[in-house]
């Protein structure tokens, strides 16, 4: 597709930060950006890989204990790991999409003092959907490539990743109690410094909610049990939500407007 090739060329080398609460779709948007050539740098994936590769190290024991409870890993552990990735040749050549970092103001200060971020995408998703999507929508993730699924967007074959054939599992920290803790931490420690980020970089909201007035093909909307799914918004109204394909299109359109 010619437009996609042009978009790839236009965003080559860009440094994009995805910002938003747990369950807002940062992982899948990262996949979409990876498909355009950016390197996916996910603090959660990097930490899970460290714990898996070196289970007996002190760092892994400390990190896994905190991750299981939905607590944040200390800045002095996560900051050097992420900065090392970002400063590697692959990220410097291709550009990257940062997912799950920064989560504290201290992490943000280090990031913005050391890197020029071209663009911050804020994925603002209604709170009701975050809980519903993760817990009742039964969120699951590919252990190999971290593609996310749920009952809204299930893999074609249960437990097998459409993208890479890897095993699709439910994350141990995706249960209601831990999710509530992760969301509370997001509100306290992460969302609070978004205004500071907005003073340093260009922040844009990726709108993934579709009002009833907006005309859109049903095939771009989330369905559950054959019906278009409606979510309660934070303002109390109801709206439809884009599915994976709809979100990808919207993301690519936004990037094309910005960079082409
Ligand atoms: P995620 O896959 O992004 O939801 O991250 C899973 C877990 O890893 C989080 O609940 C935290 O325990 C830890 N973690 C990931 N990123 C960070 C970060 N930037 N700062 C501190 N802890 C993090």
Coordinates of C-alpha atoms and ligand atoms in Angstrom, one line a residue:
X1 CA 0.0 0.0 0.0
X2 CA 1.6 3.2 -1.2
X3 CA 0.3 5.4 1.6
X4 CA 1.6 3.1 4.2
X5 CA 5.1 3.1 2.7
X6 CA 5.0 6.9 2.7
X7 CA 3.9 6.9 6.3
X8 CA 6.7 4.5 7.2
X9 CA 9.2 6.9 5.6
X10 CA 7.7 9.9 7.3
X11 CA 7.9 8.5 10.8
X12 CA 11.3 6.8 10.4
X13 CA 13.6 7.8 13.4
X14 CA 10.7 9.4 15.4
X15 CA 10.5 9.0 19.1
X16 CA 7.0 8.5 20.2
X17 CA 5.7 8.2 23.8
X18 CA 2.4 6.4 24.6
X19 CA 0.7 7.7 27.7
X20 CA -2.3 6.2 29.4
X21 CA -3.6 3.9 32.2
X22 CA -3.2 0.1 32.3
X23 CA -5.5 -1.6 29.8
X24 CA -5.9 1.5 27.5
X25 CA -4.3 -0.3 24.6
X26 CA -0.6 0.9 24.7
X27 CA 0.6 -2.6 23.8
X28 CA -1.5 -2.9 20.7
X29 CA -0.8 0.7 19.6
X30 CA 2.8 -0.2 20.0
X31 CA 2.3 -3.1 17.7
X32 CA 0.8 -0.8 15.1
X33 CA 3.8 1.6 15.4
X34 CA 6.2 -1.3 15.3
X35 CA 4.6 -2.3 11.9
X36 CA 5.7 1.1 10.7
X37 CA 9.3 0.4 11.6
X38 CA 9.7 1.9 15.1
X39 CA 11.3 -0.2 17.9
X40 CA 8.9 -1.1 20.7
X41 CA 10.4 -0.3 24.1
X42 CA 8.1 -1.6 26.8
X43 CA 9.1 -1.3 30.5
X44 CA 6.7 -4.1 31.4
X45 CA 8.1 -6.5 28.7
X46 CA 11.7 -5.6 29.6
X47 CA 11.1 -6.3 33.3
X48 CA 9.2 -9.6 32.7
X49 CA 12.0 -10.7 30.4
X50 CA 14.7 -9.9 33.0
X51 CA 12.7 -11.8 35.7
X52 CA 12.4 -14.8 33.3
X53 CA 16.1 -14.8 32.2
X54 CA 17.7 -14.2 35.6
X55 CA 15.1 -15.5 38.1
X56 CA 17.6 -15.7 41.0
X57 CA 19.2 -12.3 40.8
X58 CA 18.4 -9.8 43.5
X59 CA 16.9 -7.4 40.9
X60 CA 14.5 -10.0 39.6
X61 CA 13.4 -11.1 43.0
X62 CA 12.7 -7.5 44.0
X63 CA 11.0 -6.6 40.7
X64 CA 8.8 -9.7 40.5
X65 CA 7.6 -9.3 44.1
X66 CA 6.4 -5.7 43.3
X67 CA 5.0 -6.6 39.8
X68 CA 2.9 -9.4 41.2
X69 CA 1.3 -6.9 43.6
X70 CA 0.8 -4.2 41.0
X71 CA 3.3 -1.9 42.7
X72 CA 5.8 0.2 40.9
X73 CA 9.4 -1.0 40.6
X74 CA 11.8 1.6 42.0
X75 CA 13.1 4.3 39.7
X76 CA 16.8 3.3 40.3
X77 CA 16.0 -0.2 38.8
X78 CA 13.8 0.8 35.8
X79 CA 15.5 4.0 34.7
X80 CA 18.9 2.7 33.7
X81 CA 17.3 -0.4 32.0
X82 CA 15.1 1.8 29.8
X83 CA 17.7 4.4 29.1
X84 CA 20.2 1.7 27.9
X85 CA 17.6 0.4 25.5
X86 CA 16.7 3.9 24.2
X87 CA 20.4 4.7 23.6
X88 CA 21.1 1.5 21.7
X89 CA 21.8 1.6 18.0
X90 CA 18.5 0.1 16.9
X91 CA 16.4 2.8 18.7
X92 CA 18.7 5.6 17.6
X93 CA 18.5 4.4 13.9
X94 CA 14.9 3.5 13.6
X95 CA 13.2 5.6 16.3
X96 CA 11.1 4.0 19.0
X97 CA 7.8 3.9 20.7
X98 CA 8.0 4.0 24.5
X99 CA 5.3 2.1 26.3
X100 CA 4.8 2.0 30.1
X101 CA 7.7 4.5 30.8
X102 CA 7.7 7.1 32.4
X103 CA 5.4 6.2 35.3
X104 CA 6.8 8.6 37.9
X105 CA 7.7 12.3 37.7
X106 CA 11.4 11.3 38.4
X107 CA 11.4 8.9 35.4
X108 CA 9.9 11.6 33.3
X109 CA 12.5 14.2 34.3
X110 CA 15.3 11.8 33.4
X111 CA 13.7 11.0 30.1
X112 CA 13.1 14.5 29.0
X113 CA 16.5 15.7 30.1
X114 CA 18.2 13.0 27.9
X115 CA 15.9 12.5 24.9
X116 CA 13.9 14.6 22.5
X117 CA 10.4 13.1 22.2
X118 CA 8.8 14.0 19.0
X119 CA 5.2 13.3 20.0
X120 CA 3.2 12.0 23.0
X121 CA 0.0 10.1 22.3
X122 CA -2.4 10.1 25.2
X123 CA -4.8 7.2 25.1
X124 CA -7.7 8.4 27.2
X125 CA -10.1 5.5 27.8
X126 CA -13.2 5.6 30.1
X127 CA -12.4 4.0 33.5
X128 CA -15.4 1.6 33.2
X129 CA -13.9 0.2 30.1
X130 CA -10.5 -0.3 31.6
X131 CA -11.9 -2.5 34.3
X132 CA -14.4 -4.2 32.1
X133 CA -11.9 -4.7 29.3
X134 CA -9.2 -6.3 31.5
X135 CA -11.3 -8.3 34.0
X136 CA -14.7 -9.1 32.3
X137 CA -13.3 -8.9 28.8
X138 CA -10.7 -11.4 30.0
X139 CA -7.6 -9.7 28.7
X140 CA -4.8 -11.9 27.7
X141 CA -1.4 -11.5 26.1
X142 CA 1.0 -13.3 23.9
X143 CA 4.1 -14.4 25.9
X144 CA 6.4 -14.0 22.9
X145 CA 5.3 -10.8 21.1
X146 CA 3.0 -9.2 23.8
X147 CA 0.1 -8.7 21.4
X148 CA -3.0 -8.2 23.6
X149 CA -6.4 -10.0 23.1
X150 CA -9.7 -10.0 24.9
X151 CA -13.2 -11.3 24.4
X152 CA -13.8 -8.2 22.2
X153 CA -10.8 -9.1 20.0
X154 CA -10.1 -12.8 20.6
X155 CA -7.3 -14.6 18.7
X156 CA -8.6 -16.7 15.8
X157 CA -7.5 -19.8 17.6
X158 CA -7.8 -19.8 21.4
X159 CA -4.5 -19.5 23.2
X160 CA -2.5 -19.1 20.0
X161 CA -1.3 -15.6 18.9
X162 CA -2.5 -14.6 15.4
X163 CA 0.6 -12.6 14.9
X164 CA 3.5 -14.9 15.8
X165 CA 1.9 -18.3 16.9
X166 CA 3.1 -17.8 20.5
X167 CA 1.2 -18.9 23.5
X168 CA -1.6 -16.5 24.7
X169 CA -2.0 -16.4 28.5
X170 CA -3.8 -14.3 31.2
X171 CA -1.3 -12.1 33.1
X172 CA -1.1 -13.0 36.8
X173 CA -1.5 -9.2 37.7
X174 CA -4.7 -8.9 35.7
X175 CA -7.1 -9.6 38.5
X176 CA -9.6 -7.1 39.9
X177 CA -7.8 -6.3 43.1
X178 CA -4.4 -5.8 41.5
X179 CA -5.9 -3.9 38.6
X180 CA -7.6 -1.4 41.0
X181 CA -4.2 -0.9 42.7
X182 CA -2.5 -0.3 39.4
X183 CA -5.2 2.2 38.3
X184 CA -4.9 4.0 41.7
X185 CA -1.1 4.2 41.2
X186 CA -1.6 5.5 37.7
X187 CA -3.9 8.3 39.1
X188 CA -1.6 9.2 41.9
X189 CA 1.9 8.9 40.4
X190 CA 1.5 9.0 36.6
X191 CA -1.4 11.0 35.4
X192 CA -0.5 13.8 37.7
X193 CA 2.6 14.7 35.7
X194 CA 0.9 14.7 32.3
X195 CA 0.6 18.6 32.4
X196 CA 4.4 18.7 33.0
X197 CA 4.9 16.5 29.9
X198 CA 2.6 18.7 27.9
X199 CA 4.9 21.7 28.8
X200 CA 7.9 19.8 27.3
X201 CA 6.4 17.9 24.3
X202 CA 3.5 17.9 21.9
X203 CA 0.7 15.8 23.4
X204 CA -2.2 14.7 21.3
X205 CA -5.2 12.6 22.4
X206 CA -6.0 9.5 20.3
X207 CA -9.8 9.5 20.3
X208 CA -11.0 5.9 20.4
X209 CA -14.5 6.6 21.6
X210 CA -17.2 7.1 18.9
X211 CA -20.3 9.1 19.7
X212 CA -23.7 7.9 18.3
X213 CA -23.7 11.0 16.0
X214 CA -20.5 9.9 14.2
X215 CA -21.1 7.9 11.1
X216 CA -18.7 4.9 11.0
X217 CA -18.8 1.4 9.5
X218 CA -19.7 -1.3 12.1
X219 CA -16.7 -3.3 11.1
X220 CA -14.5 -0.7 12.9
X221 CA -16.3 -1.0 16.2
X222 CA -16.0 -3.3 19.2
X223 CA -18.6 -6.0 19.3
X224 CA -19.5 -8.4 22.1
X225 CA -21.8 -11.4 21.6
X226 CA -22.6 -10.1 18.1
X227 CA -23.8 -6.6 19.3
X228 CA -22.0 -3.3 18.9
X229 CA -20.6 -2.7 22.4
X230 CA -21.4 0.6 24.2
X231 CA -19.3 1.8 27.1
X232 CA -20.3 4.3 29.8
X233 CA -18.1 7.4 29.5
X234 CA -16.5 9.2 32.4
X235 CA -19.1 12.0 31.9
X236 CA -21.9 9.5 32.3
X237 CA -23.1 9.2 28.7
X238 CA -22.7 6.1 26.5
X239 CA -20.5 5.7 23.4
X240 CA -19.2 3.1 21.1
X241 CA -15.5 2.1 21.0
X242 CA -13.2 1.4 18.1
X243 CA -11.9 -2.1 17.6
X244 CA -8.3 -3.0 16.8
X245 CA -8.6 -2.2 13.1
X246 CA -10.5 1.0 13.8
X247 CA -7.9 2.2 16.3
X248 CA -5.1 1.4 13.9
X249 CA -6.7 3.4 11.1
X250 CA -7.3 6.3 13.4
X251 CA -3.7 6.2 14.7
X252 CA -2.3 6.0 11.1
X253 CA -4.5 8.9 10.0
X254 CA -3.4 11.0 12.9
X255 CA 0.3 10.3 12.2
X256 CA -0.2 11.0 8.5
X257 CA -1.7 14.4 9.3
X258 CA 1.1 15.2 11.6
X259 CA 4.2 13.9 9.7
X260 CA 3.3 13.7 6.0
Ligands
LIG1 P1 3.0 -3.2 32.3 O1 3.3 -4.4 31.5 O2 3.4 -1.9 31.6 O3 1.6 -3.1 32.8 O4 3.9 -3.3 33.6 C1 3.8 -4.4 34.5 C2 4.4 -4.1 35.8 O5 5.8 -3.8 35.7 C3 3.8 -2.8 36.5 O6 2.7 -3.1 37.3 C4 5.0 -2.5 37.4 O7 5.1 -3.3 38.5 C5 6.2 -2.7 36.5 N1 6.6 -1.6 35.7 C6 6.5 -1.4 34.4 N2 6.9 -0.2 34.0 C7 7.3 0.4 35.1 C8 7.8 1.7 35.3 N3 8.0 2.6 34.3 N4 8.1 2.1 36.6 C9 7.9 1.2 37.6 N5 7.4 0.0 37.5 C10 7.1 -0.4 36.2

